[in-house]
JSON list of C-alpha atoms in Angstrom, two decimals:
[
{"chain": "A", "resi": 1, "resn": "UNK", "atom": "CA", "xyz": [1.49, -8.36, -23.47]},
{"chain": "A", "resi": 2, "resn": "UNK", "atom": "CA", "xyz": [-1.02, -5.50, -23.47]},
{"chain": "A", "resi": 3, "resn": "UNK", "atom": "CA", "xyz": [-4.38, -7.26, -23.21]},
{"chain": "A", "resi": 4, "resn": "UNK", "atom": "CA", "xyz": [-7.40, -5.06, -22.57]},
{"chain": "A", "resi": 5, "resn": "UNK", "atom": "CA", "xyz": [-8.55, -6.04, -19.08]},
{"chain": "A", "resi": 6, "resn": "UNK", "atom": "CA", "xyz": [-12.05, -4.68, -19.68]},
{"chain": "A", "resi": 7, "resn": "UNK", "atom": "CA", "xyz": [-12.64, -6.04, -23.18]},
{"chain": "A", "resi": 8, "resn": "UNK", "atom": "CA", "xyz": [-15.84, -8.07, -23.36]},
{"chain": "A", "resi": 9, "resn": "UNK", "atom": "CA", "xyz": [-17.17, -7.31, -19.88]},
{"chain": "A", "resi": 10, "resn": "UNK", "atom": "CA", "xyz": [-20.74, -7.45, -21.13]},
{"chain": "A", "resi": 11, "resn": "UNK", "atom": "CA", "xyz": [-20.54, -11.21, -21.85]},
{"chain": "A", "resi": 12, "resn": "UNK", "atom": "CA", "xyz": [-18.30, -12.12, -18.98]},
{"chain": "A", "resi": 13, "resn": "UNK", "atom": "CA", "xyz": [-17.81, -15.81, -18.29]},
{"chain": "A", "resi": 14, "resn": "UNK", "atom": "CA", "xyz": [-15.36, -17.31, -15.84]},
{"chain": "A", "resi": 15, "resn": "UNK", "atom": "CA", "xyz": [-11.97, -17.42, -17.51]},
{"chain": "A", "resi": 16, "resn": "UNK", "atom": "CA", "xyz": [-8.52, -18.20, -16.20]},
{"chain": "A", "resi": 17, "resn": "UNK", "atom": "CA", "xyz": [-5.95, -16.70, -18.55]},
{"chain": "A", "resi": 18, "resn": "UNK", "atom": "CA", "xyz": [-2.28, -17.50, -17.95]},
{"chain": "A", "resi": 19, "resn": "UNK", "atom": "CA", "xyz": [-0.23, -14.32, -18.38]},
{"chain": "A", "resi": 20, "resn": "UNK", "atom": "CA", "xyz": [3.09, -15.92, -17.38]},
{"chain": "A", "resi": 21, "resn": "UNK", "atom": "CA", "xyz": [4.38, -18.60, -15.02]},
{"chain": "A", "resi": 22, "resn": "UNK", "atom": "CA", "xyz": [2.38, -18.17, -11.81]},
{"chain": "A", "resi": 23, "resn": "UNK", "atom": "CA", "xyz": [0.47, -15.08, -13.05]},
{"chain": "A", "resi": 24, "resn": "UNK", "atom": "CA", "xyz": [-3.17, -15.38, -14.07]},
{"chain": "A", "resi": 25, "resn": "UNK", "atom": "CA", "xyz": [-5.97, -13.05, -15.09]},
{"chain": "A", "resi": 26, "resn": "UNK", "atom": "CA", "xyz": [-9.14, -14.36, -13.45]},
{"chain": "A", "resi": 27, "resn": "UNK", "atom": "CA", "xyz": [-11.94, -12.82, -15.51]},
{"chain": "A", "resi": 28, "resn": "UNK", "atom": "CA", "xyz": [-15.32, -12.92, -13.84]},
{"chain": "A", "resi": 29, "resn": "UNK", "atom": "CA", "xyz": [-14.21, -14.62, -10.62]},
{"chain": "A", "resi": 30, "resn": "UNK", "atom": "CA", "xyz": [-15.42, -11.74, -8.42]},
{"chain": "A", "resi": 31, "resn": "UNK", "atom": "CA", "xyz": [-18.50, -10.70, -10.38]},
{"chain": "A", "resi": 32, "resn": "UNK", "atom": "CA", "xyz": [-20.91, -12.27, -7.88]},
{"chain": "A", "resi": 33, "resn": "UNK", "atom": "CA", "xyz": [-19.23, -10.70, -4.84]},
{"chain": "A", "resi": 34, "resn": "UNK", "atom": "CA", "xyz": [-18.13, -7.32, -6.22]},
{"chain": "A", "resi": 35, "resn": "UNK", "atom": "CA", "xyz": [-20.46, -5.34, -3.93]},
{"chain": "A", "resi": 36, "resn": "UNK", "atom": "CA", "xyz": [-19.11, -7.20, -0.87]},
{"chain": "A", "resi": 37, "resn": "UNK", "atom": "CA", "xyz": [-15.52, -6.58, -1.97]},
{"chain": "A", "resi": 38, "resn": "UNK", "atom": "CA", "xyz": [-16.16, -2.87, -2.47]},
{"chain": "A", "resi": 39, "resn": "UNK", "atom": "CA", "xyz": [-17.85, -2.61, 0.93]},
{"chain": "A", "resi": 40, "resn": "UNK", "atom": "CA", "xyz": [-14.88, -4.31, 2.62]},
{"chain": "A", "resi": 41, "resn": "UNK", "atom": "CA", "xyz": [-12.43, -2.08, 0.74]},
{"chain": "A", "resi": 42, "resn": "UNK", "atom": "CA", "xyz": [-14.33, 1.06, 1.77]},
{"chain": "A", "resi": 43, "resn": "UNK", "atom": "CA", "xyz": [-14.07, -0.04, 5.43]},
{"chain": "A", "resi": 44, "resn": "UNK", "atom": "CA", "xyz": [-10.31, -0.53, 5.11]},
{"chain": "A", "resi": 45, "resn": "UNK", "atom": "CA", "xyz": [-9.84, 2.85, 3.43]},
{"chain": "A", "resi": 46, "resn": "UNK", "atom": "CA", "xyz": [-11.94, 4.53, 6.15]},
{"chain": "A", "resi": 47, "resn": "UNK", "atom": "CA", "xyz": [-9.48, 3.15, 8.75]},
{"chain": "A", "resi": 48, "resn": "UNK", "atom": "CA", "xyz": [-6.34, 3.60, 6.65]},
{"chain": "A", "resi": 49, "resn": "UNK", "atom": "CA", "xyz": [-6.88, 6.25, 3.94]},
{"chain": "A", "resi": 50, "resn": "UNK", "atom": "CA", "xyz": [-4.81, 6.22, 0.78]},
{"chain": "A", "resi": 51, "resn": "UNK", "atom": "CA", "xyz": [-1.69, 8.34, 1.22]},
{"chain": "A", "resi": 52, "resn": "UNK", "atom": "CA", "xyz": [1.49, 9.20, -0.67]},
{"chain": "A", "resi": 53, "resn": "UNK", "atom": "CA", "xyz": [4.37, 7.92, 1.44]},
{"chain": "A", "resi": 54, "resn": "UNK", "atom": "CA", "xyz": [7.79, 9.53, 1.62]},
{"chain": "A", "resi": 55, "resn": "UNK", "atom": "CA", "xyz": [10.89, 7.52, 0.67]},
{"chain": "A", "resi": 56, "resn": "UNK", "atom": "CA", "xyz": [14.01, 7.41, 2.85]},
{"chain": "A", "resi": 57, "resn": "UNK", "atom": "CA", "xyz": [15.56, 9.92, 0.42]},
{"chain": "A", "resi": 58, "resn": "UNK", "atom": "CA", "xyz": [12.73, 12.38, 1.12]},
{"chain": "A", "resi": 59, "resn": "UNK", "atom": "CA", "xyz": [10.82, 11.92, -2.13]},
{"chain": "A", "resi": 60, "resn": "UNK", "atom": "CA", "xyz": [7.03, 11.63, -2.29]},
{"chain": "A", "resi": 61, "resn": "UNK", "atom": "CA", "xyz": [5.88, 8.41, -3.94]},
{"chain": "A", "resi": 62, "resn": "UNK", "atom": "CA", "xyz": [3.61, 8.90, -6.95]},
{"chain": "A", "resi": 63, "resn": "UNK", "atom": "CA", "xyz": [1.37, 5.98, -5.97]},
{"chain": "A", "resi": 64, "resn": "UNK", "atom": "CA", "xyz": [-1.16, 6.37, -3.15]},
{"chain": "A", "resi": 65, "resn": "UNK", "atom": "CA", "xyz": [-1.24, 3.38, -0.81]},
{"chain": "A", "resi": 66, "resn": "UNK", "atom": "CA", "xyz": [-3.24, 1.92, 2.03]},
{"chain": "A", "resi": 67, "resn": "UNK", "atom": "CA", "xyz": [-2.54, -1.13, 4.20]},
{"chain": "A", "resi": 68, "resn": "UNK", "atom": "CA", "xyz": [-4.54, -3.79, 5.98]},
{"chain": "A", "resi": 69, "resn": "UNK", "atom": "CA", "xyz": [-3.91, -7.06, 7.77]},
{"chain": "A", "resi": 70, "resn": "UNK", "atom": "CA", "xyz": [-1.45, -8.05, 10.46]},
{"chain": "A", "resi": 71, "resn": "UNK", "atom": "CA", "xyz": [1.37, -5.95, 8.98]},
{"chain": "A", "resi": 72, "resn": "UNK", "atom": "CA", "xyz": [1.61, -3.29, 6.31]},
{"chain": "A", "resi": 73, "resn": "UNK", "atom": "CA", "xyz": [4.39, -2.11, 4.01]},
{"chain": "A", "resi": 74, "resn": "UNK", "atom": "CA", "xyz": [5.46, 1.42, 4.82]},
{"chain": "A", "resi": 75, "resn": "UNK", "atom": "CA", "xyz": [8.21, 3.82, 3.93]},
{"chain": "A", "resi": 76, "resn": "UNK", "atom": "CA", "xyz": [9.31, 7.07, 5.47]},
{"chain": "A", "resi": 77, "resn": "UNK", "atom": "CA", "xyz": [12.57, 8.85, 6.30]},
{"chain": "A", "resi": 78, "resn": "UNK", "atom": "CA", "xyz": [13.46, 5.88, 8.58]},
{"chain": "A", "resi": 79, "resn": "UNK", "atom": "CA", "xyz": [13.38, 3.38, 5.70]},
{"chain": "A", "resi": 80, "resn": "UNK", "atom": "CA", "xyz": [11.28, 0.73, 4.01]},
{"chain": "A", "resi": 81, "resn": "UNK", "atom": "CA", "xyz": [9.75, -1.96, 6.21]},
{"chain": "A", "resi": 82, "resn": "UNK", "atom": "CA", "xyz": [6.78, -4.05, 7.23]},
{"chain": "A", "resi": 83, "resn": "UNK", "atom": "CA", "xyz": [5.23, -2.85, 10.47]},
{"chain": "A", "resi": 84, "resn": "UNK", "atom": "CA", "xyz": [2.28, -3.71, 12.72]},
{"chain": "A", "resi": 85, "resn": "UNK", "atom": "CA", "xyz": [1.63, -0.01, 13.44]},
{"chain": "A", "resi": 86, "resn": "UNK", "atom": "CA", "xyz": [0.37, 2.50, 10.88]},
{"chain": "A", "resi": 87, "resn": "UNK", "atom": "CA", "xyz": [2.71, 5.48, 11.38]},
{"chain": "A", "resi": 88, "resn": "UNK", "atom": "CA", "xyz": [0.05, 8.00, 10.31]},
{"chain": "A", "resi": 89, "resn": "UNK", "atom": "CA", "xyz": [-2.64, 6.81, 12.72]},
{"chain": "A", "resi": 90, "resn": "UNK", "atom": "CA", "xyz": [-0.46, 5.29, 15.47]},
{"chain": "A", "resi": 91, "resn": "UNK", "atom": "CA", "xyz": [-2.85, 2.31, 15.49]},
{"chain": "A", "resi": 92, "resn": "UNK", "atom": "CA", "xyz": [-2.57, -1.26, 14.27]},
{"chain": "A", "resi": 93, "resn": "UNK", "atom": "CA", "xyz": [-3.18, -1.85, 10.58]},
{"chain": "A", "resi": 94, "resn": "UNK", "atom": "CA", "xyz": [-6.78, -1.92, 9.39]},
{"chain": "A", "resi": 95, "resn": "UNK", "atom": "CA", "xyz": [-8.44, -5.34, 9.37]},
{"chain": "A", "resi": 96, "resn": "UNK", "atom": "CA", "xyz": [-9.82, -6.85, 6.20]},
{"chain": "A", "resi": 97, "resn": "UNK", "atom": "CA", "xyz": [-12.81, -8.74, 7.51]}
]
């Protein structure tokens, strides 16, 4: 399925579209809090900037990632894992509050 996620944004009403079992597109559900979400995201990214992690095999991932919460998913030469410490900053993961 290749639905256009941005089709019809001008007349956005709340819609719950089932994409597959357990997967839904929730059109319009964040439209009244989008500024708050962006502000919270900017705070997370200030604490844990997007970065291209290195796989255990030494390859740079094409996707840039950030983490927040109690643990974050990381990868480096030591392997893939969830960790409470951000290896780039040496601090706990950014909070999302």
